[in-house]
PDB file of C-alpha atoms in Angstrom:
ATOM      1  CA  UNK G 254       9.192  -2.609  14.161  1.00 73.00           C
ATOM      2  CA  UNK G 255      10.041  -0.993  10.880  1.00 81.00           C
ATOM      3  CA  UNK G 256       9.340   2.677  10.258  1.00 91.00           C
ATOM      4  CA  UNK G 257       9.251   4.645   7.028  1.00 96.00           C
ATOM      5  CA  UNK G 258       9.733   8.395   6.947  1.00 97.00           C
ATOM      6  CA  UNK G 259       8.941  10.763   4.117  1.00 97.00           C
ATOM      7  CA  UNK G 260      10.140  14.172   5.202  1.00 95.00           C
ATOM      8  CA  UNK G 261       8.597  16.192   2.357  1.00 96.00           C
ATOM      9  CA  UNK G 262       4.825  16.540   2.819  1.00 95.00           C
ATOM     10  CA  UNK G 263       4.472  18.530  -0.407  1.00 97.00           C
ATOM     11  CA  UNK G 264       6.577  19.232  -3.472  1.00 97.00           C
ATOM     12  CA  UNK G 265       6.085  20.851  -6.823  1.00 97.00           C
ATOM     13  CA  UNK G 266       7.935  20.629 -10.115  1.00 97.00           C
ATOM     14  CA  UNK G 267       7.638  22.260 -13.504  1.00 98.00           C
ATOM     15  CA  UNK G 268       6.496  20.089 -16.345  1.00 97.00           C
ATOM     16  CA  UNK G 269       9.444  18.386 -18.122  1.00 97.00           C
ATOM     17  CA  UNK G 270      11.750  18.982 -15.148  1.00 97.00           C
ATOM     18  CA  UNK G 271      13.208  16.409 -12.767  1.00 98.00           C
ATOM     19  CA  UNK G 272      12.181  15.947  -9.143  1.00 98.00           C
ATOM     20  CA  UNK G 273      13.423  13.707  -6.344  1.00 98.00           C
ATOM     21  CA  UNK G 274      11.267  12.461  -3.482  1.00 98.00           C
ATOM     22  CA  UNK G 275      12.981  11.336  -0.294  1.00 98.00           C
ATOM     23  CA  UNK G 276      12.357   8.326   1.880  1.00 98.00           C
ATOM     24  CA  UNK G 277      14.257   6.897   4.816  1.00 97.00           C
ATOM     25  CA  UNK G 278      13.487   3.771   6.761  1.00 96.00           C
ATOM     26  CA  UNK G 279      14.569   2.028   9.893  1.00 94.00           C
ATOM     27  CA  UNK G 280      15.045  -1.719  10.136  1.00 90.00           C
ATOM     28  CA  UNK G 281      17.375  -4.287  11.604  1.00 88.00           C
ATOM     29  CA  UNK G 282      16.632  -6.722   8.814  1.00 86.00           C
ATOM     30  CA  UNK G 283      19.074  -7.474   6.011  1.00 85.00           C
ATOM     31  CA  UNK G 284      16.665  -8.920   3.477  1.00 85.00           C
ATOM     32  CA  UNK G 285      13.774  -6.627   2.618  1.00 90.00           C
ATOM     33  CA  UNK G 286      12.057  -4.849  -0.222  1.00 91.00           C
ATOM     34  CA  UNK G 287      11.168  -1.241  -0.875  1.00 94.00           C
ATOM     35  CA  UNK G 288       8.440   0.179  -3.042  1.00 95.00           C
ATOM     36  CA  UNK G 289       7.099   3.444  -4.326  1.00 97.00           C
ATOM     37  CA  UNK G 290       3.357   3.621  -4.854  1.00 96.00           C
ATOM     38  CA  UNK G 291       1.507   6.447  -6.580  1.00 97.00           C
ATOM     39  CA  UNK G 292      -1.985   7.566  -5.574  1.00 96.00           C
ATOM     40  CA  UNK G 293      -3.526   9.995  -8.087  1.00 95.00           C
ATOM     41  CA  UNK G 294      -6.716  11.952  -7.319  1.00 92.00           C
ATOM     42  CA  UNK G 295      -8.696   8.856  -8.342  1.00 91.00           C
ATOM     43  CA  UNK G 296      -7.349   7.265  -5.084  1.00 91.00           C
ATOM     44  CA  UNK G 297      -6.173   4.132  -6.869  1.00 92.00           C
ATOM     45  CA  UNK G 298      -2.858   2.815  -5.470  1.00 94.00           C
ATOM     46  CA  UNK G 299      -0.479   2.154  -8.347  1.00 94.00           C
ATOM     47  CA  UNK G 300       2.903   0.474  -8.056  1.00 93.00           C
ATOM     48  CA  UNK G 301       5.620   2.684  -9.520  1.00 95.00           C
ATOM     49  CA  UNK G 302       8.819   0.824  -8.781  1.00 95.00           C
ATOM     50  CA  UNK G 303      10.341  -1.734  -6.404  1.00 93.00           C
ATOM     51  CA  UNK G 304      13.818  -2.506  -5.129  1.00 93.00           C
ATOM     52  CA  UNK G 305      15.232  -5.650  -3.564  1.00 89.00           C
ATOM     53  CA  UNK G 306      17.658  -4.836  -0.775  1.00 90.00           C
ATOM     54  CA  UNK G 307      20.119  -7.533  -1.841  1.00 87.00           C
ATOM     55  CA  UNK G 308      20.508  -5.926  -5.271  1.00 86.00           C
ATOM     56  CA  UNK G 309      23.077  -3.164  -5.502  1.00 84.00           C
ATOM     57  CA  UNK G 310      21.807  -1.938  -8.834  1.00 90.00           C
ATOM     58  CA  UNK G 311      19.188   0.793  -8.585  1.00 93.00           C
ATOM     59  CA  UNK G 312      15.806  -0.052 -10.104  1.00 92.00           C
ATOM     60  CA  UNK G 313      14.548   1.869 -13.118  1.00 92.00           C
ATOM     61  CA  UNK G 314      11.155   1.975 -14.789  1.00 92.00           C
ATOM     62  CA  UNK G 315      11.024   4.336 -17.749  1.00 95.00           C
ATOM     63  CA  UNK G 316      11.077   7.891 -16.318  1.00 97.00           C
ATOM     64  CA  UNK G 317      11.191   6.619 -12.737  1.00 97.00           C
ATOM     65  CA  UNK G 318      14.381   5.565 -11.004  1.00 97.00           C
ATOM     66  CA  UNK G 319      15.518   5.109  -7.426  1.00 97.00           C
ATOM     67  CA  UNK G 320      18.643   5.906  -5.489  1.00 96.00           C
ATOM     68  CA  UNK G 321      18.971   3.109  -2.957  1.00 96.00           C
ATOM     69  CA  UNK G 322      21.565   3.671  -0.248  1.00 95.00           C
ATOM     70  CA  UNK G 323      21.388   0.605   1.991  1.00 94.00           C
ATOM     71  CA  UNK G 324      23.917   1.753   4.575  1.00 93.00           C
ATOM     72  CA  UNK G 325      22.176   5.085   4.939  1.00 95.00           C
ATOM     73  CA  UNK G 326      18.734   3.405   4.826  1.00 95.00           C
ATOM     74  CA  UNK G 327      17.660   5.822   2.156  1.00 96.00           C
ATOM     75  CA  UNK G 328      15.414   5.146  -0.834  1.00 97.00           C
ATOM     76  CA  UNK G 329      14.657   8.197  -2.983  1.00 97.00           C
ATOM     77  CA  UNK G 330      12.543   8.336  -6.126  1.00 98.00           C
ATOM     78  CA  UNK G 331      13.592  10.398  -9.129  1.00 98.00           C
ATOM     79  CA  UNK G 332      11.027  11.362 -11.718  1.00 98.00           C
ATOM     80  CA  UNK G 333      12.500  12.624 -14.969  1.00 98.00           C
ATOM     81  CA  UNK G 334      10.666  14.654 -17.612  1.00 97.00           C
ATOM     82  CA  UNK G 335       7.759  15.246 -15.231  1.00 98.00           C
ATOM     83  CA  UNK G 336       4.317  15.070 -16.782  1.00 97.00           C
ATOM     84  CA  UNK G 337       0.990  16.479 -15.624  1.00 97.00           C
ATOM     85  CA  UNK G 338      -0.195  12.916 -15.037  1.00 96.00           C
ATOM     86  CA  UNK G 339       2.506  12.488 -12.404  1.00 97.00           C
ATOM     87  CA  UNK G 340       0.529  14.757 -10.086  1.00 97.00           C
ATOM     88  CA  UNK G 341      -0.314  12.468  -7.158  1.00 97.00           C
ATOM     89  CA  UNK G 342       0.522  11.371  -3.640  1.00 97.00           C
ATOM     90  CA  UNK G 343       3.601   9.191  -3.567  1.00 98.00           C
ATOM     91  CA  UNK G 344       4.085   6.635  -0.831  1.00 97.00           C
ATOM     92  CA  UNK G 345       7.272   4.862   0.071  1.00 97.00           C
ATOM     93  CA  UNK G 346       6.703   1.367   1.487  1.00 96.00           C
ATOM     94  CA  UNK G 347       8.770  -1.313   3.216  1.00 94.00           C
ATOM     95  CA  UNK G 348       8.278  -5.058   3.191  1.00 90.00           C
ATOM     96  CA  UNK G 349      10.037  -7.704   5.257  1.00 85.00           C
ATOM     97  CA  UNK G 350       9.070 -11.074   3.777  1.00 78.00           C
ATOM     98  CA  UNK G 351      11.083 -12.920   6.384  1.00 74.00           C
ATOM     99  CA  UNK G 352       8.430 -11.971   8.931  1.00 71.00           C
ATOM    100  CA  UNK G 353       6.112 -14.440   7.204  1.00 71.00           C
ATOM    101  CA  UNK G 354       3.936 -11.871   5.518  1.00 73.00           C
ATOM    102  CA  UNK G 355       4.162  -9.500   2.591  1.00 77.00           C
ATOM    103  CA  UNK G 356       2.458  -6.729   4.548  1.00 86.00           C
ATOM    104  CA  UNK G 357       3.570  -3.241   3.657  1.00 92.00           C
ATOM    105  CA  UNK G 358       4.578  -0.454   6.018  1.00 94.00           C
ATOM    106  CA  UNK G 359       3.946   2.923   4.438  1.00 96.00           C
ATOM    107  CA  UNK G 360       5.328   6.384   4.958  1.00 96.00           C
ATOM    108  CA  UNK G 361       2.986   9.361   5.344  1.00 95.00           C
ATOM    109  CA  UNK G 362       3.350  10.292   1.698  1.00 96.00           C
ATOM    110  CA  UNK G 363       4.533  13.225  -0.412  1.00 97.00           C
ATOM    111  CA  UNK G 364       2.040  15.234  -2.407  1.00 97.00           C
ATOM    112  CA  UNK G 365       3.594  16.066  -5.774  1.00 98.00           C
ATOM    113  CA  UNK G 366       2.165  18.736  -8.020  1.00 97.00           C
ATOM    114  CA  UNK G 367       3.379  19.083 -11.595  1.00 97.00           C
ATOM    115  CA  UNK G 368       2.947  22.647 -12.802  1.00 97.00           C
ATOM    116  CA  UNK G 369       2.312  23.343 -16.506  1.00 95.00           C
TER     117      UNK G 369
ATOM    118  CA  UNK V 296      -7.064  -1.805 -13.808  1.00 81.00           C
ATOM    119  CA  UNK V 297      -5.217  -3.951 -11.260  1.00 83.00           C
ATOM    120  CA  UNK V 298      -7.634  -6.879 -11.489  1.00 92.00           C
ATOM    121  CA  UNK V 299      -8.623  -6.520  -7.831  1.00 96.00           C
ATOM    122  CA  UNK V 300     -12.262  -5.585  -7.337  1.00 97.00           C
ATOM    123  CA  UNK V 301     -13.897  -4.051  -4.294  1.00 97.00           C
ATOM    124  CA  UNK V 302     -17.527  -3.404  -3.519  1.00 97.00           C
ATOM    125  CA  UNK V 303     -19.155  -1.121  -2.719  1.00 97.00           C
ATOM    126  CA  UNK V 304     -17.251   1.941  -3.893  1.00 96.00           C
ATOM    127  CA  UNK V 305     -18.919   4.169  -1.364  1.00 96.00           C
ATOM    128  CA  UNK V 306     -20.719   3.408   1.865  1.00 97.00           C
ATOM    129  CA  UNK V 307     -22.460   5.866   4.146  1.00 97.00           C
ATOM    130  CA  UNK V 308     -23.767   4.656   7.466  1.00 97.00           C
ATOM    131  CA  UNK V 309     -24.460   5.767  11.012  1.00 97.00           C
ATOM    132  CA  UNK V 310     -22.557   5.294  14.230  1.00 97.00           C
ATOM    133  CA  UNK V 311     -23.183   1.977  15.911  1.00 97.00           C
ATOM    134  CA  UNK V 312     -23.984   0.187  12.669  1.00 97.00           C
ATOM    135  CA  UNK V 313     -22.241  -2.786  11.048  1.00 98.00           C
ATOM    136  CA  UNK V 314     -20.995  -2.966   7.462  1.00 98.00           C
ATOM    137  CA  UNK V 315     -19.301  -5.534   5.236  1.00 98.00           C
ATOM    138  CA  UNK V 316     -16.738  -4.679   2.605  1.00 98.00           C
ATOM    139  CA  UNK V 317     -16.025  -7.180  -0.132  1.00 98.00           C
ATOM    140  CA  UNK V 318     -12.885  -7.885  -2.133  1.00 98.00           C
ATOM    141  CA  UNK V 319     -12.137 -10.213  -5.028  1.00 97.00           C
ATOM    142  CA  UNK V 320      -8.426 -10.783  -5.644  1.00 95.00           C
ATOM    143  CA  UNK V 321      -6.709 -11.037  -9.009  1.00 93.00           C
ATOM    144  CA  UNK V 322      -7.091 -14.356 -10.727  1.00 92.00           C
ATOM    145  CA  UNK V 323      -4.478 -16.731  -9.328  1.00 88.00           C
ATOM    146  CA  UNK V 324      -3.665 -14.668  -6.239  1.00 90.00           C
ATOM    147  CA  UNK V 325      -4.012 -16.516  -2.946  1.00 90.00           C
ATOM    148  CA  UNK V 326      -3.271 -13.695  -0.502  1.00 91.00           C
ATOM    149  CA  UNK V 327      -5.588 -10.856   0.366  1.00 94.00           C
ATOM    150  CA  UNK V 328      -4.552  -7.850   2.456  1.00 95.00           C
ATOM    151  CA  UNK V 329      -6.704  -5.152   3.985  1.00 97.00           C
ATOM    152  CA  UNK V 330      -5.444  -1.624   4.576  1.00 97.00           C
ATOM    153  CA  UNK V 331      -7.072   1.440   6.090  1.00 97.00           C
ATOM    154  CA  UNK V 332      -6.240   4.934   4.859  1.00 97.00           C
ATOM    155  CA  UNK V 333      -7.313   7.794   7.073  1.00 93.00           C
ATOM    156  CA  UNK V 334      -6.179  11.399   7.374  1.00 86.00           C
ATOM    157  CA  UNK V 335      -4.727  11.021  10.846  1.00 83.00           C
ATOM    158  CA  UNK V 336      -3.310   7.480  10.680  1.00 83.00           C
ATOM    159  CA  UNK V 337      -2.204   7.335   7.067  1.00 90.00           C
ATOM    160  CA  UNK V 338      -2.079   3.938   5.361  1.00 93.00           C
ATOM    161  CA  UNK V 339      -2.153   1.097   7.867  1.00 94.00           C
ATOM    162  CA  UNK V 340      -2.080  -2.647   7.390  1.00 94.00           C
ATOM    163  CA  UNK V 341      -5.023  -4.362   9.032  1.00 96.00           C
ATOM    164  CA  UNK V 342      -4.926  -8.062   8.249  1.00 96.00           C
ATOM    165  CA  UNK V 343      -3.806 -10.667   5.715  1.00 93.00           C
ATOM    166  CA  UNK V 344      -5.370 -13.940   4.632  1.00 93.00           C
ATOM    167  CA  UNK V 345      -3.648 -16.613   2.608  1.00 90.00           C
ATOM    168  CA  UNK V 346      -5.674 -19.365   0.993  1.00 91.00           C
ATOM    169  CA  UNK V 347      -8.429 -19.060   3.550  1.00 93.00           C
ATOM    170  CA  UNK V 348      -6.319 -18.747   6.677  1.00 93.00           C
ATOM    171  CA  UNK V 349      -5.300 -15.705   8.655  1.00 93.00           C
ATOM    172  CA  UNK V 350      -1.607 -15.030   8.029  1.00 90.00           C
ATOM    173  CA  UNK V 351      -0.781 -11.743   9.681  1.00 90.00           C
ATOM    174  CA  UNK V 352      -2.472  -9.151  11.816  1.00 92.00           C
ATOM    175  CA  UNK V 353      -1.696  -5.469  12.039  1.00 91.00           C
ATOM    176  CA  UNK V 354      -3.472  -2.579  13.706  1.00 84.00           C
ATOM    177  CA  UNK V 355      -6.934  -4.062  13.444  1.00 93.00           C
ATOM    178  CA  UNK V 356      -9.509  -3.159  16.070  1.00 94.00           C
ATOM    179  CA  UNK V 357     -11.400  -5.881  17.899  1.00 95.00           C
ATOM    180  CA  UNK V 358     -14.597  -4.469  16.383  1.00 97.00           C
ATOM    181  CA  UNK V 359     -13.250  -5.403  12.972  1.00 97.00           C
ATOM    182  CA  UNK V 360     -12.981  -8.902  11.580  1.00 97.00           C
ATOM    183  CA  UNK V 361     -12.257 -10.485   8.236  1.00 97.00           C
ATOM    184  CA  UNK V 362     -12.412 -13.794   6.478  1.00 97.00           C
ATOM    185  CA  UNK V 363     -11.427 -15.351   3.190  1.00 97.00           C
ATOM    186  CA  UNK V 364     -13.777 -17.787   1.522  1.00 97.00           C
ATOM    187  CA  UNK V 365     -13.017 -20.941  -0.507  1.00 96.00           C
ATOM    188  CA  UNK V 366     -13.374 -18.981  -3.741  1.00 95.00           C
ATOM    189  CA  UNK V 367     -10.665 -16.667  -2.302  1.00 95.00           C
ATOM    190  CA  UNK V 368     -12.787 -13.541  -2.074  1.00 96.00           C
ATOM    191  CA  UNK V 369     -12.547 -11.759   1.242  1.00 98.00           C
ATOM    192  CA  UNK V 370     -14.848  -9.731   3.433  1.00 98.00           C
ATOM    193  CA  UNK V 371     -13.974  -7.147   6.050  1.00 98.00           C
ATOM    194  CA  UNK V 372     -16.630  -6.696   8.701  1.00 98.00           C
ATOM    195  CA  UNK V 373     -16.723  -3.474  10.684  1.00 98.00           C
ATOM    196  CA  UNK V 374     -19.101  -3.298  13.638  1.00 97.00           C
ATOM    197  CA  UNK V 375     -20.157  -0.765  16.278  1.00 97.00           C
ATOM    198  CA  UNK V 376     -18.955   1.894  13.898  1.00 97.00           C
ATOM    199  CA  UNK V 377     -17.561   5.148  15.223  1.00 97.00           C
ATOM    200  CA  UNK V 378     -16.937   8.471  13.504  1.00 96.00           C
ATOM    201  CA  UNK V 379     -13.226   7.721  13.511  1.00 94.00           C
ATOM    202  CA  UNK V 380     -13.739   4.639  11.365  1.00 96.00           C
ATOM    203  CA  UNK V 381     -14.466   6.865   8.383  1.00 97.00           C
ATOM    204  CA  UNK V 382     -11.686   6.071   5.936  1.00 97.00           C
ATOM    205  CA  UNK V 383     -10.746   4.563   2.623  1.00 97.00           C
ATOM    206  CA  UNK V 384     -10.383   0.794   2.920  1.00 98.00           C
ATOM    207  CA  UNK V 385      -8.148  -0.919   0.416  1.00 97.00           C
ATOM    208  CA  UNK V 386      -7.853  -4.537  -0.452  1.00 97.00           C
ATOM    209  CA  UNK V 387      -4.704  -5.827  -2.129  1.00 95.00           C
ATOM    210  CA  UNK V 388      -3.757  -9.241  -3.411  1.00 93.00           C
ATOM    211  CA  UNK V 389      -0.623 -11.178  -4.226  1.00 88.00           C
ATOM    212  CA  UNK V 390       0.247 -14.663  -5.377  1.00 82.00           C
ATOM    213  CA  UNK V 391       2.261 -15.721  -2.346  1.00 72.00           C
ATOM    214  CA  UNK V 392       2.109 -15.101   1.353  1.00 64.00           C
ATOM    215  CA  UNK V 393       5.562 -14.163   2.542  1.00 59.00           C
ATOM    216  CA  UNK V 394       8.501 -15.911   4.139  1.00 53.00           C
ATOM    217  CA  UNK V 395      10.428 -16.466   0.936  1.00 54.00           C
ATOM    218  CA  UNK V 396      13.478 -14.709  -0.412  1.00 46.00           C
ATOM    219  CA  UNK V 397      11.706 -13.479  -3.511  1.00 48.00           C
ATOM    220  CA  UNK V 398       9.233 -10.684  -3.053  1.00 54.00           C
ATOM    221  CA  UNK V 399       5.669 -10.736  -4.175  1.00 73.00           C
ATOM    222  CA  UNK V 400       4.132  -7.500  -5.367  1.00 83.00           C
ATOM    223  CA  UNK V 401       0.772  -6.426  -4.031  1.00 88.00           C
ATOM    224  CA  UNK V 402      -1.840  -5.058  -6.399  1.00 91.00           C
ATOM    225  CA  UNK V 403      -4.447  -2.782  -4.916  1.00 95.00           C
ATOM    226  CA  UNK V 404      -8.145  -2.524  -5.560  1.00 96.00           C
ATOM    227  CA  UNK V 405      -9.893   0.836  -6.052  1.00 95.00           C
ATOM    228  CA  UNK V 406     -10.916   1.017  -2.399  1.00 96.00           C
ATOM    229  CA  UNK V 407     -14.182   1.466  -0.524  1.00 97.00           C
ATOM    230  CA  UNK V 408     -14.864   4.905   0.904  1.00 97.00           C
ATOM    231  CA  UNK V 409     -16.630   4.513   4.244  1.00 97.00           C
ATOM    232  CA  UNK V 410     -18.337   7.512   5.798  1.00 97.00           C
ATOM    233  CA  UNK V 411     -19.762   7.162   9.297  1.00 97.00           C
ATOM    234  CA  UNK V 412     -22.215   9.913  10.259  1.00 96.00           C
TER     235      UNK V 412
END
């Protein structure tokens, strides 16, 4: 079974600064996908970014980028120019489509606070 | 707005009761997933339906059941409720079902907050 570990329960960052959230995972699969979801106080789950394991290039979405280290099984999220609206829980998630389902396995989450 | 709708938004009930949570997927999506988010267990996958058929099962209790109807909406039935069933229940949808090389992103609904007293 796959596991996802987020070792930072809480983090804070000053507005306009850069912050990196960590995520490690454990799998024996070679073809899989990784995601970062954001959950603001409204509780809505919002997709931030996704990465295909077979792609060496790190995914980027505007101010959000990832550092995907397949050999180390590490998938960190970097948020640049942090904004107050980035305050949320961030969940790292793993998907193994070869198992016949797109079900997601989530980490415990990191609570990020952006300080004005 | 993800396009996934869930009703009701909030539900308060007593132990031993039965409730039904409803989910309508995004237009064109054939898969529906149910997740439970609780303080102690975090976000857990419960069950997936694809085009009316059960596709995958996760940590779903025997007291819980789900189905997907011909119009593709899904219902999650929770019975003999216990205090520990209090949680936020999410529905998500995607176009495909899994088993292919290309991924298929899941879009989440706003969730149903269940409180068991």
